Each structure stands twice: as C-alpha cells, then as structure tokens.
Coordinates of C-alpha atoms and ligand atoms in Angstrom, one line a residue:
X1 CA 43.7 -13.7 65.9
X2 CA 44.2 -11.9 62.3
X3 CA 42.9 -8.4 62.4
X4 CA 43.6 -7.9 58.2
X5 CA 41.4 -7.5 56.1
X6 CA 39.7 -10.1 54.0
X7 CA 39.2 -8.7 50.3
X8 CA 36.2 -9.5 48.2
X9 CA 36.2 -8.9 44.5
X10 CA 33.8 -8.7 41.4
X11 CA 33.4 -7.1 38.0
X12 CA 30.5 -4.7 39.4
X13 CA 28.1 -5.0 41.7
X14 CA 27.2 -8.8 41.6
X15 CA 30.2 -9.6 44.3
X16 CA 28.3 -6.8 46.6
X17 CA 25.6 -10.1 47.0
X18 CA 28.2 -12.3 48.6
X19 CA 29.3 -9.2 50.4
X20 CA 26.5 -8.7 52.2
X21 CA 26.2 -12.9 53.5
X22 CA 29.7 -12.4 54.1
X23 CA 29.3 -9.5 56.8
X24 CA 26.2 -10.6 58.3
X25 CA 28.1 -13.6 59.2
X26 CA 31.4 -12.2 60.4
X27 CA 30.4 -9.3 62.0
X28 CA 34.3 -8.6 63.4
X29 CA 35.8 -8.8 59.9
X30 CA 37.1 -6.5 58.4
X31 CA 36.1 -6.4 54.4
X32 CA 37.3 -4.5 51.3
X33 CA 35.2 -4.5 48.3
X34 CA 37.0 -4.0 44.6
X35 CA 34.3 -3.7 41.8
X36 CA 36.3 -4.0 38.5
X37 CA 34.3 -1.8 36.8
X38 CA 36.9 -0.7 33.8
X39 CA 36.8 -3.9 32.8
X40 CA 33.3 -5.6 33.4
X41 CA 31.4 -7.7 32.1
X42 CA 33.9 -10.3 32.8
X43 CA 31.3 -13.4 31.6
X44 CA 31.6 -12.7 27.6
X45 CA 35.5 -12.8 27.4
X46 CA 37.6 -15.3 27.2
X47 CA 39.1 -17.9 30.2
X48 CA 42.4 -16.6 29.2
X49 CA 41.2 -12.5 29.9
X50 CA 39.3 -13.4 32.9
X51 CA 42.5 -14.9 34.3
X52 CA 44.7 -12.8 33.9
X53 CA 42.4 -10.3 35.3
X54 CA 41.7 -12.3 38.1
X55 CA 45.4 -12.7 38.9
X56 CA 46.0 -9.0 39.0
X57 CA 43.1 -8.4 40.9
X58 CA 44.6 -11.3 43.2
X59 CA 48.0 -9.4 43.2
X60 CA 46.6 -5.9 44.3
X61 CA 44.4 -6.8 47.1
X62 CA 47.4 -8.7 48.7
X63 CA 49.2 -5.2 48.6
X64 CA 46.3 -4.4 50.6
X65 CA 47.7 -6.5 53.2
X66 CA 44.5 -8.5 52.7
X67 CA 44.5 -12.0 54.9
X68 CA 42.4 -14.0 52.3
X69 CA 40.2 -13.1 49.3
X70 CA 36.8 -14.4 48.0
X71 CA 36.4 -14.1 44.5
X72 CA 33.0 -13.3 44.5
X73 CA 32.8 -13.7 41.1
X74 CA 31.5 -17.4 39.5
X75 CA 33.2 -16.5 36.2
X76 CA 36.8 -15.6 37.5
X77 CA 36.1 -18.7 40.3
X78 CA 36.1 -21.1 37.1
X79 CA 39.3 -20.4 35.8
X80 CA 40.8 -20.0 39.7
X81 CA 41.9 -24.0 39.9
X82 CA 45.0 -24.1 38.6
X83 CA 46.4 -21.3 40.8
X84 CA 48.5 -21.3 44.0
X85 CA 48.8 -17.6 45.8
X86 CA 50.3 -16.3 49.3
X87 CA 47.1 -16.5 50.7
X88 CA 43.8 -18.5 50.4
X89 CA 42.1 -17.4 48.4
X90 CA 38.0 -19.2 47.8
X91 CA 36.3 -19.4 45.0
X92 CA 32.3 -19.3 44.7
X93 CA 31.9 -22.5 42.3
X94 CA 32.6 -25.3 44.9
X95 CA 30.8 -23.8 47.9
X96 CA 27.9 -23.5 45.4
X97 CA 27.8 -27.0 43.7
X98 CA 28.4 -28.3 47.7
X99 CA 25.2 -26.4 48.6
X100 CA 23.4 -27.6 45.6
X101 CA 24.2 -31.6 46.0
X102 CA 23.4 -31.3 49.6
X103 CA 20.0 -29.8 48.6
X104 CA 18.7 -31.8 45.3
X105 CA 16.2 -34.4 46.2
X106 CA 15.9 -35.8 42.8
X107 CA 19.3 -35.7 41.6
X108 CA 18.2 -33.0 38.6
X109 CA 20.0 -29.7 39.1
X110 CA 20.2 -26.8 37.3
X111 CA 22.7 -24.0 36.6
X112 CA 21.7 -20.5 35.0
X113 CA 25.4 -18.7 35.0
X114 CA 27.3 -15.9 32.6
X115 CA 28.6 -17.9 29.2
X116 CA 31.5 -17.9 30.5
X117 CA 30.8 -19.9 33.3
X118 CA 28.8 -22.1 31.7
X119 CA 31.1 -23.2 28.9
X120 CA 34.2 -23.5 31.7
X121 CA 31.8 -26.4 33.3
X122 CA 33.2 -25.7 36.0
X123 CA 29.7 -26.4 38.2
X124 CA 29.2 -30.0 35.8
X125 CA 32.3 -31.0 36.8
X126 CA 32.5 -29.6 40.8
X127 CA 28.9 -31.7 41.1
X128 CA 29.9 -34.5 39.6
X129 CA 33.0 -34.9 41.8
X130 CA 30.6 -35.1 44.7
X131 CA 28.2 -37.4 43.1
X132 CA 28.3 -38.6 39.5
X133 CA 24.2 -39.8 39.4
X134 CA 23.6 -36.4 39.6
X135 CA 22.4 -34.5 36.1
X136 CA 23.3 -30.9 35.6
X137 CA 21.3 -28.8 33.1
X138 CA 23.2 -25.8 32.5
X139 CA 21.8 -22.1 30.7
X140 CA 23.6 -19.0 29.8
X141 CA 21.4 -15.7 30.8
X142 CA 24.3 -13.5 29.3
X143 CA 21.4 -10.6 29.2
X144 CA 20.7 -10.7 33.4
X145 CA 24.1 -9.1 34.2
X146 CA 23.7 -5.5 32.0
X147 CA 19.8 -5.6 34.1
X148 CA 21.4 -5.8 37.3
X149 CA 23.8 -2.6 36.6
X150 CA 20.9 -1.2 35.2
X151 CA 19.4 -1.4 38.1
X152 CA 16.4 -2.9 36.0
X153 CA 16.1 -5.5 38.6
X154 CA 12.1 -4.7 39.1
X155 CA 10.7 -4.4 35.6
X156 CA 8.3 -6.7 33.4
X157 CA 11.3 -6.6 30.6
X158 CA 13.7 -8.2 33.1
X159 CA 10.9 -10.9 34.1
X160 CA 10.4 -11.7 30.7
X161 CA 14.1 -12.5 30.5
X162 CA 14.0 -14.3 33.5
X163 CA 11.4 -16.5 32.3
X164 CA 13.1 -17.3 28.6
X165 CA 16.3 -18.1 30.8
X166 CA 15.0 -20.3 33.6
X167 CA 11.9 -21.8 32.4
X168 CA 14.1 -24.5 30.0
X169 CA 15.8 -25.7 33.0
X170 CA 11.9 -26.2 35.3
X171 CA 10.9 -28.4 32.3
X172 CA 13.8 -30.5 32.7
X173 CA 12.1 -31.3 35.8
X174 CA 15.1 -29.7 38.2
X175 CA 14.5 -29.0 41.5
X176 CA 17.1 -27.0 42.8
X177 CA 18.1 -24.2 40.4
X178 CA 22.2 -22.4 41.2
X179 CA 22.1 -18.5 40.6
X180 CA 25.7 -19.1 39.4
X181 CA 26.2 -15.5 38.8
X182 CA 26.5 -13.1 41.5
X183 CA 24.6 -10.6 39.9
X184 CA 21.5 -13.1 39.7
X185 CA 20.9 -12.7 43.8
X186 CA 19.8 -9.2 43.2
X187 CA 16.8 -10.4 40.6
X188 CA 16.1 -13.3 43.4
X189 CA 12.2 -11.8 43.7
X190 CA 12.0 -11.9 39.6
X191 CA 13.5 -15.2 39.3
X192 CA 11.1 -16.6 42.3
X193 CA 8.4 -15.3 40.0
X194 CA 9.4 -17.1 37.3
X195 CA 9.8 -20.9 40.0
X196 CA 7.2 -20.2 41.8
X197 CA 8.7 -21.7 45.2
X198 CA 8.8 -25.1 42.8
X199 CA 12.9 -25.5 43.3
X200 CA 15.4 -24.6 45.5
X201 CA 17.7 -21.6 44.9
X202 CA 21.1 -21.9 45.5
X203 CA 23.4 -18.5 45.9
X204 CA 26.7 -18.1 46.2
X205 CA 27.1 -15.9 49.0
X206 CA 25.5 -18.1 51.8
X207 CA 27.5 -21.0 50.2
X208 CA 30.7 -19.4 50.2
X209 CA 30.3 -18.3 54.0
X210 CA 30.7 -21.5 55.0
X211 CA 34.1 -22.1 53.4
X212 CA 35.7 -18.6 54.5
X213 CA 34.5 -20.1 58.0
X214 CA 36.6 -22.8 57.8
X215 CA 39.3 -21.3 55.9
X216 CA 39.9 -18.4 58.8
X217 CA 39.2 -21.5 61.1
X218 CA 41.9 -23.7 59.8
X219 CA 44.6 -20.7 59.5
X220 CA 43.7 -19.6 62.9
X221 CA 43.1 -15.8 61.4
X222 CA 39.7 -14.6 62.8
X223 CA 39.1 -11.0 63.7
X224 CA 39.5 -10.5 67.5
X225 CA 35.4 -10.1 68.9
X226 CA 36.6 -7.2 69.9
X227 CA 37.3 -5.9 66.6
X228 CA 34.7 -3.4 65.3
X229 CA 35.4 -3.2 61.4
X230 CA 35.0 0.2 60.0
X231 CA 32.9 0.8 57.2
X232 CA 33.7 -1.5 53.9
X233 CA 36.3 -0.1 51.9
X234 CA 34.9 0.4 48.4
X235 CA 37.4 0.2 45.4
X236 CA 36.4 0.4 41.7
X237 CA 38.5 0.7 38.3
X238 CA 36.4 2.7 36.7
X239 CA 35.6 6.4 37.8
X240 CA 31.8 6.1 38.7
X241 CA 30.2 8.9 40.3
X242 CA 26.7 6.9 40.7
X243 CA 28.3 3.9 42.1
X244 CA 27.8 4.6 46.2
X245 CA 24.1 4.9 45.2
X246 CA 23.5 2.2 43.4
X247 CA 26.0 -0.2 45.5
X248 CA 23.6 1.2 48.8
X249 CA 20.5 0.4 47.1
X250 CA 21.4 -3.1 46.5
X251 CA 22.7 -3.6 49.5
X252 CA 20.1 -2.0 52.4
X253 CA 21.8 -1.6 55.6
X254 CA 25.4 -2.3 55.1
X255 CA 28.0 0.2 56.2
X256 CA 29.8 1.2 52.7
X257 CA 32.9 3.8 52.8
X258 CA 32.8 6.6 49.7
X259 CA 34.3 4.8 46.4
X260 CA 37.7 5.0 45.9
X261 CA 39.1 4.7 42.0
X262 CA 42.1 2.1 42.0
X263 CA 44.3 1.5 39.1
X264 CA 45.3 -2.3 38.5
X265 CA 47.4 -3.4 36.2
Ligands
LIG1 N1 29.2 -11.5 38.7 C1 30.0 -12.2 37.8 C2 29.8 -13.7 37.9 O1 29.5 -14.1 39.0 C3 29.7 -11.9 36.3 C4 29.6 -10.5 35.9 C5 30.3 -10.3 34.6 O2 29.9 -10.9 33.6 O3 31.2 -9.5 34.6 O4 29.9 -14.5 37.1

C-alpha cells in the first residue's frame, strides 16, 4: 500500500482528458494535475524543448513526493524513451498504439497528433513493434489544440477543421482512427461528426489506465481502499485566473482543488 500521490502532467488542459479516465478508475488515488501553461503549446517546438521541459516537469513533481507520473501528454511521451527516473513514470504513446493494434480489423490505422508527435513517429514505430503488416497513416491537426483552450470545442469553425484534418485519413480506408493528442478527447463529439461511427477511436486516457494498473500493480503501490483522495491538486505555470472554469467545464463532475501557480525551472 502507497498512499502518495500519482502526478499527471500536460501543457494545458488536454492532460485533464486522461485525468478524468484516470480517476474514474482509481477512485482511492490520490492525483495532482500540473498544466504547463507558461509554456504550452508544447506540439510546435522542437524534441530537444519538449524534453527538457518534460524533464523538469518530471523533476518537480517528484519533489512532490509523487509515487509515479503519467505524462499525459503524446508529444512529451514521444521524446520520453530514452529516459530512466526514480520512479515510473508512463507515457501515453504505447498504451495508445497497444489499444489501436488490439482494435484494427483491417490492419489500416490512422493517427491525427500535434506535429510534433507526428514527425517523432513515435506511434509508426510503437505499432509496428507489435505488428509490422500493420499500415499507419499519420496527420498533423496543429490548429485542434488553440480550439480546445479556446474552448471552441462546439462550433461549425472547429468542425470544418476537423473534417480537413481527419477526412484524408477515412479515404485511406482506416478503420480505427488514434486521437494522439490529449486535447483531441475534448472535440470527440466534433470529430464523431466528421467518422460518422465508420472507425474506431482510440484515446489515450482509457489506454493509459491500463498501464498505470499494472505499473501500481507490479510496484505493489496502490492507494489503501480506505483512502479517500481529496480534491485534485491543480498546478499551472502560468497565472490564469479563468483556468478552474474552464478546467470544470471540460471536466463535469470531477473534484478539482483552486489553481495553484508553480514555478519550474
Ligand atoms: N496535449 C498535448 C499532446 O498530447 C499537446 C498540446 C500542445 O501542443 O502543447 O500532444
């Protein structure tokens, strides 16, 4: 039994979509949320930037005592590989190409993802290390993120987008389509406009569930059932007076303490 808390982070408020699977499924945890805001959008800079942000965000929520950390980000999980930490620490990309090979029928999948993440490859390569017959058709929505802080997730503009990102992909005949961003879960009804209940959709907080499962499992660190988590601690780097609002109405029904501005450096 590990009472600590288990740290989540993002660049904004995509990570808040893995958030939510994450609590819904271990309702004794303990979780504390850092959005990155001084320094988002994370999925236009360069793999260099995004690491060494991700390693400092790393750094500070282990002097948060933090038992593990998801990085509930796809482009900081692309350039996580390479690095060994104190703690385990999961990425979003594996769970997500796991989920997506289990799911394809036709072997045809595709990827929608920050340009980042798509020029990293990092999906191409996890799904082709679980089956090589598999074809991965890859596009960069670099214009979905800026919607999502916007809060422009219900808007004809945003559809429109939607459609000139993921319509390429359905006439490559996919059928299960990765949200590799984990801002794109919150445009979900938009994009399901757009395939029409033709694919599969593939996010990374359901995905990514299943790893911390076993991670927690294997380390023997699970909250006590006993433990009843108080309400998510909310960090961001940016001063943002709007960001409770916002951060509630993306994510109905979960118990989220008053921001609190963090300096990481
Ligand atoms: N939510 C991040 C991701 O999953 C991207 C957001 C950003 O570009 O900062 O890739």
């Amino acid at each position: 039994v590990d009472n600590r808390p288990i740290g989540v982070f993002d660049s904004g408020f995509g990570g808040l979509s893995v958030l939510q699977s994450l609590v819904a499924e271990f309702p004794n945890e303990q979780f504390i949320y850092l959005g990155d805001t001084a320094r988002i959008p994370y999925g236009v800079k360069s793999p260099a930037t995004v690491a060494k942000y991700l390693k400092q965000n790393l750094e500070f929520l282990m002097t948060l005592k933090c038992k593990t950390v998801v990085v509930a980000c796809n482009t900081a999980s692309a350039v996580l590989k390479s690095e060994t930490f104190a703690i385990p620490v999961i990425g979003v990309i594996e769970p997500g190409a796991e989920a997506a090979v289990a799911t394809t029928q036709n072997k045809s999948i595709g990827v929608i993802a920050t340009k980042g993440t798509v020029n990293s490859k990092a999906y191409v390569t996890a799904i082709h290390t679980l089956d090589t017959s598999i074809t991965v058709h890859q596009n960069a929505g670099p214009l979905l993120v800026p919607l999502v802080e916007e809060n422009w997730v219900d808007d004809p503009i945003t559809n429109l987008i939607i459609y000139r990102y993921v319509a390429p992909l359905l006439s490559k005949g996919i059928d299960t389509l990765v949200l590799g961003c984990t801002h794109y879960p919150f445009l979900l009804p938009a994009i399901e406009k757009v395939t029409t209940g033709k694919v599969n959709i593939v996010r990374s907080g359901p995905a990514v569930a299943q790893s911390l499962r076993q991670t927690l499992a294997g380390a023997d660190a699970a909250a006590g059932a006993s433990q009843k988590p108080a309400p998510t601690r909310l960090l961001t780097t940016d001063d943002s007076s709007t960001y409770i609002e916002m951060a509630r109405r993306l994510t109905v029904g979960l118990d989220l303490a008053k921001p609190e501005l963090v300096e990481i450096i």
